[in-house]
XYZ file of C-alpha atoms in Angstrom:
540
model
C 0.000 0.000 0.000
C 0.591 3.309 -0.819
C 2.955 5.051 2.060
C 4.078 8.779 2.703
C 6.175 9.479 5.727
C 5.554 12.599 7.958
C 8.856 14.173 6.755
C 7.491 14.449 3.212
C 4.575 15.956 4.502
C 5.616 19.664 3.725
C 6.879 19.084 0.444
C 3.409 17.522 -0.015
C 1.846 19.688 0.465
C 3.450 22.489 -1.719
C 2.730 19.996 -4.565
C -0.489 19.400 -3.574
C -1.478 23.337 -3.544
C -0.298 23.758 -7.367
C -1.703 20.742 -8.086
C -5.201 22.214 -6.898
C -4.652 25.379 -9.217
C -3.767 22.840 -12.625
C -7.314 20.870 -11.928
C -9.504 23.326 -11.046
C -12.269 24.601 -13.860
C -14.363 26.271 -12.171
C -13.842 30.121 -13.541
C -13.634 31.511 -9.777
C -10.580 32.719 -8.277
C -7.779 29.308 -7.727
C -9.315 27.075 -4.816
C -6.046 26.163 -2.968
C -5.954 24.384 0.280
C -3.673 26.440 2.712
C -0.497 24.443 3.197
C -0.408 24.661 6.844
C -3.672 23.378 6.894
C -2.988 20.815 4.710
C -0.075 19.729 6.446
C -2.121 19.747 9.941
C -4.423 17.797 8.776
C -2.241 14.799 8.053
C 0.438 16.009 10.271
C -0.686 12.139 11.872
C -0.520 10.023 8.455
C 1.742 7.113 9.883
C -0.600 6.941 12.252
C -2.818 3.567 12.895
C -5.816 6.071 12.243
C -4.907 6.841 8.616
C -3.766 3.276 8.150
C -7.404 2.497 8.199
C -8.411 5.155 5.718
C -5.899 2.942 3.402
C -7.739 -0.102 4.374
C -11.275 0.055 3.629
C -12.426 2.242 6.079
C -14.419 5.948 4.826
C -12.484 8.397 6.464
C -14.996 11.773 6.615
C -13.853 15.454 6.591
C -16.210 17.952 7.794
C -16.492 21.745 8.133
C -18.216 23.081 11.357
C -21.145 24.362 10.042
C -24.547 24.585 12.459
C -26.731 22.891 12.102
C -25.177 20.221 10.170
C -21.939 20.409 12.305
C -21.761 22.222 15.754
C -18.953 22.190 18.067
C -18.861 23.399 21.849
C -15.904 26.039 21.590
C -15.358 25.365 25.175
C -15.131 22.097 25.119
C -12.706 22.849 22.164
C -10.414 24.916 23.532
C -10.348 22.304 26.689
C -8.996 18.900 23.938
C -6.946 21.426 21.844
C -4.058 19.518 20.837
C -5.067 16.316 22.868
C -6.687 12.745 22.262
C -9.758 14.407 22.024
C -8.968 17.005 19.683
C -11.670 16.454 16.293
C -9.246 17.606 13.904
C -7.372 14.382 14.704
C -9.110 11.235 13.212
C -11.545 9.866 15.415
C -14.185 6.840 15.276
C -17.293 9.275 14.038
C -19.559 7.705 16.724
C -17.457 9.044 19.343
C -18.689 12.417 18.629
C -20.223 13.896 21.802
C -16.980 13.139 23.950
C -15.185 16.112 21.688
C -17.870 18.608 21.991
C -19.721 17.885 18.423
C -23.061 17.628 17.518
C -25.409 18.301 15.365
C -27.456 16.746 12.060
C -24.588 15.533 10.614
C -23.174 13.345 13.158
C -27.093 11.973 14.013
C -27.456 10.570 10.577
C -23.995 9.356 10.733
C -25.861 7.423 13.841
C -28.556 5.845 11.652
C -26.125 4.002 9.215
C -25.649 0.450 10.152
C -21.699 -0.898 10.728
C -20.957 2.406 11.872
C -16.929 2.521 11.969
C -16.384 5.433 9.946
C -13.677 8.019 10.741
C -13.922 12.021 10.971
C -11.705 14.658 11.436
C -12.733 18.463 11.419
C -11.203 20.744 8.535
C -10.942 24.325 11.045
C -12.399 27.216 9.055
C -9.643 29.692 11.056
C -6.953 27.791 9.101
C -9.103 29.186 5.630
C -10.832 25.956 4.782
C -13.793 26.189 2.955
C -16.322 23.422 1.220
C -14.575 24.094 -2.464
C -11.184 23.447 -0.910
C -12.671 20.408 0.704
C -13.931 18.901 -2.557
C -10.905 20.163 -4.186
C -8.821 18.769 -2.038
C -10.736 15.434 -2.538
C -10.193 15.412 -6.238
C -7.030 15.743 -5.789
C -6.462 12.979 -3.954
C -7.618 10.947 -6.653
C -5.532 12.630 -9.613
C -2.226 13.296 -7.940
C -0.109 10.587 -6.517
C 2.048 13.148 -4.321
C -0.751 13.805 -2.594
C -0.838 13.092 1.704
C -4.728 11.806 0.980
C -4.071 10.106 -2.443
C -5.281 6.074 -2.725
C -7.490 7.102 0.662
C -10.838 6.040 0.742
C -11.922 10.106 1.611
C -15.417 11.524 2.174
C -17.072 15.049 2.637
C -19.975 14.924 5.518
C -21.961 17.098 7.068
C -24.119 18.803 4.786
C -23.100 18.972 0.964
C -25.135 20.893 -1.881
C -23.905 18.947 -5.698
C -23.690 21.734 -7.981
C -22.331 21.251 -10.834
C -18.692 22.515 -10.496
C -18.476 19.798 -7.517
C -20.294 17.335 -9.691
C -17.244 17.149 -11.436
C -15.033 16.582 -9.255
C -16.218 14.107 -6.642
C -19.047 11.234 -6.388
C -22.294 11.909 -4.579
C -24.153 10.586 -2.338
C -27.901 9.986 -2.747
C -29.767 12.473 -1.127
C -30.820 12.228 2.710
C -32.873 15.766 2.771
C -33.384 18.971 0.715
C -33.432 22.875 2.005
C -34.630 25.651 0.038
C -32.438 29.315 -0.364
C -33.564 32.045 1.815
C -32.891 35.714 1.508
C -32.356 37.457 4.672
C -32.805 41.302 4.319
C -32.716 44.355 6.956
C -35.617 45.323 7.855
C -35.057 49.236 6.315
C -34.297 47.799 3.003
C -36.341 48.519 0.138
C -36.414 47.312 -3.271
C -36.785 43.552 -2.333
C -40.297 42.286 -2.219
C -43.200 42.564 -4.741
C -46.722 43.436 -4.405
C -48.713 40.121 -4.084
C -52.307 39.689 -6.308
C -55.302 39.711 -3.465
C -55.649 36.831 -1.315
C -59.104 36.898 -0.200
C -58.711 34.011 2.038
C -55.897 35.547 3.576
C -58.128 38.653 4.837
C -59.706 36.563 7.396
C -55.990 36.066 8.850
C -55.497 38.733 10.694
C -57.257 38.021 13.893
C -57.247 34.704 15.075
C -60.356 32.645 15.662
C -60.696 33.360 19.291
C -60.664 36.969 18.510
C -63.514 36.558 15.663
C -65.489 34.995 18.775
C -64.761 37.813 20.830
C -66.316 40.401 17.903
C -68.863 38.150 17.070
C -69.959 38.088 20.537
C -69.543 41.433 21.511
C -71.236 42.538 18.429
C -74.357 40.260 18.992
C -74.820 41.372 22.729
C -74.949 44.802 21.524
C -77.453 44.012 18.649
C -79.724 42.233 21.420
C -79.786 45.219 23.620
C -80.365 47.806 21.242
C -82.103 46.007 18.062
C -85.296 46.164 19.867
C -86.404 49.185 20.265
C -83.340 51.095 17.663
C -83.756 48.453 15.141
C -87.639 48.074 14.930
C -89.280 50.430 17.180
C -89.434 53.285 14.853
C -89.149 57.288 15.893
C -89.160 58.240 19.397
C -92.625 59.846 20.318
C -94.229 61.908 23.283
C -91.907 60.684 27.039
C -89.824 58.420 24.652
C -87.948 61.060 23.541
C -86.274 61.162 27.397
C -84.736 58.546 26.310
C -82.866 59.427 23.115
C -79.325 60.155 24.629
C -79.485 56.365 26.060
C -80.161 55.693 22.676
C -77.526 57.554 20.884
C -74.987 56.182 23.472
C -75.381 52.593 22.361
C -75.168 53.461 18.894
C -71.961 55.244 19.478
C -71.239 52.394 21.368
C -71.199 49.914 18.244
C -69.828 53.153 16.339
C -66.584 52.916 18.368
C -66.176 49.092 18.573
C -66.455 49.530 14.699
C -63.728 51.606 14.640
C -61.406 49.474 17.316
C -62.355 46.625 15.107
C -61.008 48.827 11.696
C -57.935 49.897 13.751
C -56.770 46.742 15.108
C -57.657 45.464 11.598
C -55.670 47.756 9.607
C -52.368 46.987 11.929
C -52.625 43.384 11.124
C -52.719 44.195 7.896
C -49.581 46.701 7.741
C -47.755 44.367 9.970
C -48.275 41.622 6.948
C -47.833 44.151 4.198
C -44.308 42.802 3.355
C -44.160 40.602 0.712
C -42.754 36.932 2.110
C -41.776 36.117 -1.876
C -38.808 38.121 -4.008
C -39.898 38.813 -7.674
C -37.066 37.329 -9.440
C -34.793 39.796 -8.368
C -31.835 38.209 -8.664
C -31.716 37.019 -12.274
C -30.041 39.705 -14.605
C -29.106 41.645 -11.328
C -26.513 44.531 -12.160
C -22.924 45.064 -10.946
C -23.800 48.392 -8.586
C -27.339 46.775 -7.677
C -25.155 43.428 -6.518
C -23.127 45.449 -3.920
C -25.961 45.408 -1.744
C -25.712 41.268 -1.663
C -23.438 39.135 0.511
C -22.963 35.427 0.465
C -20.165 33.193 2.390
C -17.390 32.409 0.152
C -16.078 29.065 -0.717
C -19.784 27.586 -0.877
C -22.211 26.865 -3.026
C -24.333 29.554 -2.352
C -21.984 31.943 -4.219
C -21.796 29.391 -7.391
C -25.963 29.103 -7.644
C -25.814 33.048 -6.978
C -23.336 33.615 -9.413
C -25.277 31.203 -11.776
C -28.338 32.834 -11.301
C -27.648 36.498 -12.034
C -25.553 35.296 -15.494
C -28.874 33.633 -16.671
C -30.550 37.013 -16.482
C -27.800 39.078 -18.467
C -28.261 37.075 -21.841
C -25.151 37.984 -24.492
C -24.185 40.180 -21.747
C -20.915 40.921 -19.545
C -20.684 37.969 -17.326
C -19.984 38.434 -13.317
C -17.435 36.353 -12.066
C -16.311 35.269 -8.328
C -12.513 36.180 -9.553
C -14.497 39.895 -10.389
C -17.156 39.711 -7.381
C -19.129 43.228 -6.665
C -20.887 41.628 -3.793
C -19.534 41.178 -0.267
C -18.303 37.816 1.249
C -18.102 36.496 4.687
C -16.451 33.632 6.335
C -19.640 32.411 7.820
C -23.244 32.649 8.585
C -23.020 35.059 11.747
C -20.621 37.396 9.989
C -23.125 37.495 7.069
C -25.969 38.510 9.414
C -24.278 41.188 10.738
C -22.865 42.804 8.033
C -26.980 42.519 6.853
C -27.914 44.265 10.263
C -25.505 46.867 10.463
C -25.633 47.700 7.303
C -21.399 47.376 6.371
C -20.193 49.192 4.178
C -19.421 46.610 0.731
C -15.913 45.388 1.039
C -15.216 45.043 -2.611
C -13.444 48.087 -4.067
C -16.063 49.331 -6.874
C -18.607 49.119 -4.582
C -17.347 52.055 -2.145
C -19.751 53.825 -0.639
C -22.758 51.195 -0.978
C -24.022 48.700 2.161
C -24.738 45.533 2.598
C -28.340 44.578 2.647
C -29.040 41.290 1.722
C -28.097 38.009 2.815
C -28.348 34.464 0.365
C -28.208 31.560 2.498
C -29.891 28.122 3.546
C -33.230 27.713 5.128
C -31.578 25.454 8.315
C -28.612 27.253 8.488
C -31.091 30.552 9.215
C -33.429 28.659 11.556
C -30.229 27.467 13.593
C -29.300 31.151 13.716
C -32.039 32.656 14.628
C -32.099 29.982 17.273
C -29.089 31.210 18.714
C -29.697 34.856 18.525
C -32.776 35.757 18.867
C -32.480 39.239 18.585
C -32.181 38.916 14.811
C -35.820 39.344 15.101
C -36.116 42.496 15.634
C -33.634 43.298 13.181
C -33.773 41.580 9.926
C -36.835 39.622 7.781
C -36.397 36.560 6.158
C -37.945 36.170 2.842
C -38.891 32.475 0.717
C -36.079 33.029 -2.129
C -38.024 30.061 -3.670
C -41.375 31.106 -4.281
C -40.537 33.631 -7.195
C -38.846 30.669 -9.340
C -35.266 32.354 -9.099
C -33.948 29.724 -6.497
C -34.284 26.077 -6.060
C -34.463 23.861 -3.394
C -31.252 21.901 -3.579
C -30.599 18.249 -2.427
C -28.217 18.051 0.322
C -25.928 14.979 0.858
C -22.276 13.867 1.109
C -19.772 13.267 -1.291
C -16.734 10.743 -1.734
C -13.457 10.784 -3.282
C -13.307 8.617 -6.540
C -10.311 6.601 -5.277
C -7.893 5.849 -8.319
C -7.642 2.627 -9.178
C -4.089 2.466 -10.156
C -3.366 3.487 -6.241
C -1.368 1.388 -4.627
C -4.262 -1.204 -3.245
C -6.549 -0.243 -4.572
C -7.455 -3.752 -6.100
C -8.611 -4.547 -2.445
C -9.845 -1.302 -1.515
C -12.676 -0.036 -4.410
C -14.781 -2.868 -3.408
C -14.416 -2.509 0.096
C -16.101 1.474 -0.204
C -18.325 0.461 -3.353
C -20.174 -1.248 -0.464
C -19.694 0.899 2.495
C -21.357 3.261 0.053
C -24.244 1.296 -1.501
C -24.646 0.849 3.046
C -24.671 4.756 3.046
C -26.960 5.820 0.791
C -29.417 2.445 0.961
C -29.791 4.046 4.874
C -30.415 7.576 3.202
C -33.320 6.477 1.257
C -34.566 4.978 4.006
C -34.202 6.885 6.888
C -35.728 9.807 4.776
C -38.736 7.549 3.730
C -39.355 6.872 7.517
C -38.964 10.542 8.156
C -36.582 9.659 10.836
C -34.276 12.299 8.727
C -37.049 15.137 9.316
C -37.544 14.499 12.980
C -33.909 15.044 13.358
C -34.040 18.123 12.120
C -36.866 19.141 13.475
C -35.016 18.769 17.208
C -32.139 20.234 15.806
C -33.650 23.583 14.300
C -37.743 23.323 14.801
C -39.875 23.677 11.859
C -39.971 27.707 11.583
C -38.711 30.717 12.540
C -40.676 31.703 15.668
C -40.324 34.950 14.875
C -40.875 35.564 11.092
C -42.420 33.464 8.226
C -45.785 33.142 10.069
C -49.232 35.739 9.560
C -48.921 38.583 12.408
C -52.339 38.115 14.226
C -54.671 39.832 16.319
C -54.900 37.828 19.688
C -57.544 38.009 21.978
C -55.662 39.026 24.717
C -54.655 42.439 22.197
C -59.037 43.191 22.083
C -60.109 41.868 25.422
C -59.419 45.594 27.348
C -60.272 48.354 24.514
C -63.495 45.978 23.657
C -64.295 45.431 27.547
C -63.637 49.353 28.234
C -65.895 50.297 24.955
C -68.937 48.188 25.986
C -68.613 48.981 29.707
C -68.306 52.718 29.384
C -71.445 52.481 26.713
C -73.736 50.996 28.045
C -73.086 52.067 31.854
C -73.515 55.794 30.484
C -76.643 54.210 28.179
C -78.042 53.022 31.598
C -77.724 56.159 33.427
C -79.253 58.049 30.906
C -81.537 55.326 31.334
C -82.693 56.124 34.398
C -81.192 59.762 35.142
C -82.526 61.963 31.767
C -86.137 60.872 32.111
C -86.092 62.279 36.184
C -84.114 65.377 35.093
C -86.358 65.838 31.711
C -89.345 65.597 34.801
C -87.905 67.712 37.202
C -87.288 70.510 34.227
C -90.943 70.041 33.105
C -92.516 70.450 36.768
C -90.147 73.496 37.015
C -91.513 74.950 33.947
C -94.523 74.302 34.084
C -94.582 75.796 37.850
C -93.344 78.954 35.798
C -95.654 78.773 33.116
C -98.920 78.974 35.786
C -97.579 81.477 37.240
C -96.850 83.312 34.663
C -100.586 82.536 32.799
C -102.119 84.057 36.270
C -100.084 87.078 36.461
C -101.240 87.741 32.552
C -104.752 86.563 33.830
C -104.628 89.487 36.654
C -103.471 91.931 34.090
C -105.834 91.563 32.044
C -108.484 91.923 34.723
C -107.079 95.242 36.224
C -107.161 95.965 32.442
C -110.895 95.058 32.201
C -111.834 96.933 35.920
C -110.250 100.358 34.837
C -111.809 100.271 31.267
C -115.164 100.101 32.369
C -114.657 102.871 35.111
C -113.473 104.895 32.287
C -116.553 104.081 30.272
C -119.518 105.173 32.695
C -118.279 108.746 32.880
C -117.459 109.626 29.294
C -120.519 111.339 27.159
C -122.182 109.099 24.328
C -120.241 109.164 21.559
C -121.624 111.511 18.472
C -122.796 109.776 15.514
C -120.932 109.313 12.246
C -121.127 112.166 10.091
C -122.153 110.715 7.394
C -126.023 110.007 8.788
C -125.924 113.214 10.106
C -125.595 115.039 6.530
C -128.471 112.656 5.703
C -130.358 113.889 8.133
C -130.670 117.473 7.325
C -131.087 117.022 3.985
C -134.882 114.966 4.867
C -135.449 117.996 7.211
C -135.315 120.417 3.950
């Protein structure tokens, strides 16, 4: 069998680096394993642990990465450079003991004859998922190689595009994820108005609210509907009781408007689109500086992809030429999203960072961890405009060449080890065994985005209460109160009405008294003149 001895390991490596630049095709800036790293990570070859790589055994490389791959930094710092330590190969069952965890290492747990290997590639030493599958093809083309005749493996959680398609053998799936776009809250530019979803007008308050209105509504209707609805005008004492009258009705006037109010809140609060309009395709160079992605994954190729298909005969963008921002990882994404960083590519001075492409897990193991993110950022279905797809994620093995020393013995020995692999994929993901693991790991949704924003009961109990209460206990004393007072003011004015009629009544008798004195001592009155000129002309 093929042998390299720990004093070769350096040169190794240097060989193994230009080596990387010679295969690569993808047309992104060289993906070269750092040689420290590289030489770190077999810094142990002679070792009985990488003997069994040579043997037969799948010896795993992973990338902590949560959810897939988590890893207690405390526990970490604690088996640095000990037994314990994961970047040393260890038997992959043995997980918990070095602080690891996550969905990764629990499906390793559902494949039978578990005696697989790991060891941990450390992202602070520049390792990224391209160099890992690099690395792995390399190992099957270059003889110099520490890794080459190995029988080598990518875990964790791998997405086949087609640049790694061509360099390593997958897996068959065990689950798929769709993309997510996670965007500050402040940003604009990124949603699309949605056509009218009636259903989805009934969303807004939840049922137990609906009972609430529907009940409060009805009681006031029975109270009222009686003598408002069917009685007709007010006539003769009725009319005392108008105000009681007009107070219910401005009673159900104002729980209208609560109702319209709380209404209209739910429906701002759900006014963001949750789909993009396939705003990434064709994107432009200044309109990209707003994006960020982690490099060294797939994300960047399928974004890349994505915003070529849109520019036709076009200038192609190119990760060598990127106008978008990069990250090392998930958290540093997020942030540079919720602050708002300034783009740290050169032609994009002066423009921030708005929007994050990333994996629906990864973000629900995030926001998991900080839940603050909340309050600060939305995430949005990339999916649902037909830009994105969901993507199959899996692992993926290095094709072992057969003219490696052993390999004769070897190829069938991981042909079946991998037929064992992904026969337990297909099932454990028909059983759903898969899902529930992930469901533990990262729930089912974010608790604090992707779901309607709803009017509670709780949010209507106390205006609604205070509303009816104050209505109808001022309805009631008008009840009772105006009819007295409208009496009280009658007797009152009537009292001063009498009164009044018998002083007029007395006038007008003095009146009377004094006119007919008058009249007994005045002389008769003399006749008209008219009959008198008749008379004397009959006398003549």
């Amino acid at each position: 069998m093929h042998r390299v001895t720990a004093a070769a390991v350096a040169t190794v490596a240097t060989v193994a680096t230009s080596a990387a630049v010679v295969t690569a095709t993808t047309p992104s800036t060289p993906i070269i394993a750092p040689a420290k790293a590289l030489e770190a990570l077999y810094s142990d070859l002679n070792a009985p642990a990488y003997e069994q790589c040579l043997s037969g055994t799948t010896c795993f490389f992973f990338i902590p990465e949560a959810p897939f791959t988590r890893i207690d930094a405390d526990t970490d710092a604690k088996n640095r450079e000990s037994s314990l330590d994961p970047r040393r190969l260890f038997p992959c069952i043995e997980y918990a003991e070095r602080g690891l965890g996550g969905i990764g290492f629990k499906v390793h747990e559902l494949i039978p004859n578990n005696t697989d290997m790991c060891a941990m590639l450390d992202p602070t030493d520049g390792w990224t998922f391209n160099m890992l599958i690099q690395m792995l093809h390399n190992t099957t083309l270059d003889p110099t190689h520490p890794g080459y005749g190995m029988g080598l493996g990518a875990s964790g959680a791998v997405v086949p595009t087609e640049w790694r398609a061509n360099k390593t053998t997958a897996s068959d799936t065990y689950m798929e994820d769709p993309v997510v776009v996670v965007r500050r809250t402040t940003a604009e530019g990124f949603g699309a108005p949605k056509a009218i979803d009636f259903p989805a007008l009934l969303r807004p308050f939840a049922k137990d609210t609906w009972l609430l209105l529907g009940g409060s509504a009805a009681a006031v209707i029975i109270v009222v509907a009686v003598r408002i609805l069917v009685g007709g005008e007010l006539r003769g004492q009725e009319r005392h009781f108008a105000p009681a009258r007009t107070l219910l009705l401005g009673t159900i006037v104002v729980c209208a408007a609560i109702f319209a109010l709380f209404y209209e809140a739910a429906l701002i609060l759900n006014a963001i689109p949750n789909t993009l309009d396939s705003l990434v395709s064709g994107l432009s160079d200044d309109e990209m500086c707003r994006w960020t992605v982690v490099r060294g994954a797939a994300t960047e190729e399928i974004f890349v992809g994505l915003v070529n298909a849109g520019r036709g005969s076009g200038t192609k963008v190119s990760i060598q030429s990127r106008t978008w921002s990069t990250c090392s990882n998930v958290s540093e994404c997020l942030q540079q999203v919720v602050i708002g960083t300034e783009s740290n590519e050169p032609r994009c001075e002066g423009k921030r960072t708005e929007v994050f492409v990333s994996w629906r897990m990864i973000i629900l193991a995030e926001f998991g961890s900080n839940r603050s993110l909340c309050d600060e950022v939305d995430v949005v279905n990339a999916d649902g405009s037909g830009s994105f797809s969901r993507f199959n994620l899996g692992w993926q093995f290095s094709d072992v060449n057969p003219l490696a020393d052993g390999a004769g013995d070897l190829l069938p020995l991981l042909a079946r080890r991998r037929q064992e692999i992904n026969a337990a994929f297909r099932r454990e993901h028909l059983s759903k065994n898969i899902q529930r693991i992930v469901e533990q790991e990262v729930g089912q949704e974010l608790q604090c985005t992707g779901s309607p924003q709803q009017v509670h009961v709780g949010l209507l109990v106390a205006p609604i209460f205070v509303v009816l209460l104050a209505g109808l206990t001022l309805a009631i004393v008008a009840t009772v109160a105006v009819p007295a007072l409208h009496r009280a003011l009658m007797e009152r004015v009537s009292a001063e009405q009498a009164a009044a009629e018998a002083a007029a009544a007395a006038t007008r008798a003095a009146e009377a008294t004094m006119a007919e004195a008058l009249a007994v001592n005045l002389p008769p009155p003399p006749p008209p003149r008219g009959r008198a000129r008749r008379r004397r002309g009959c006398h003549a």
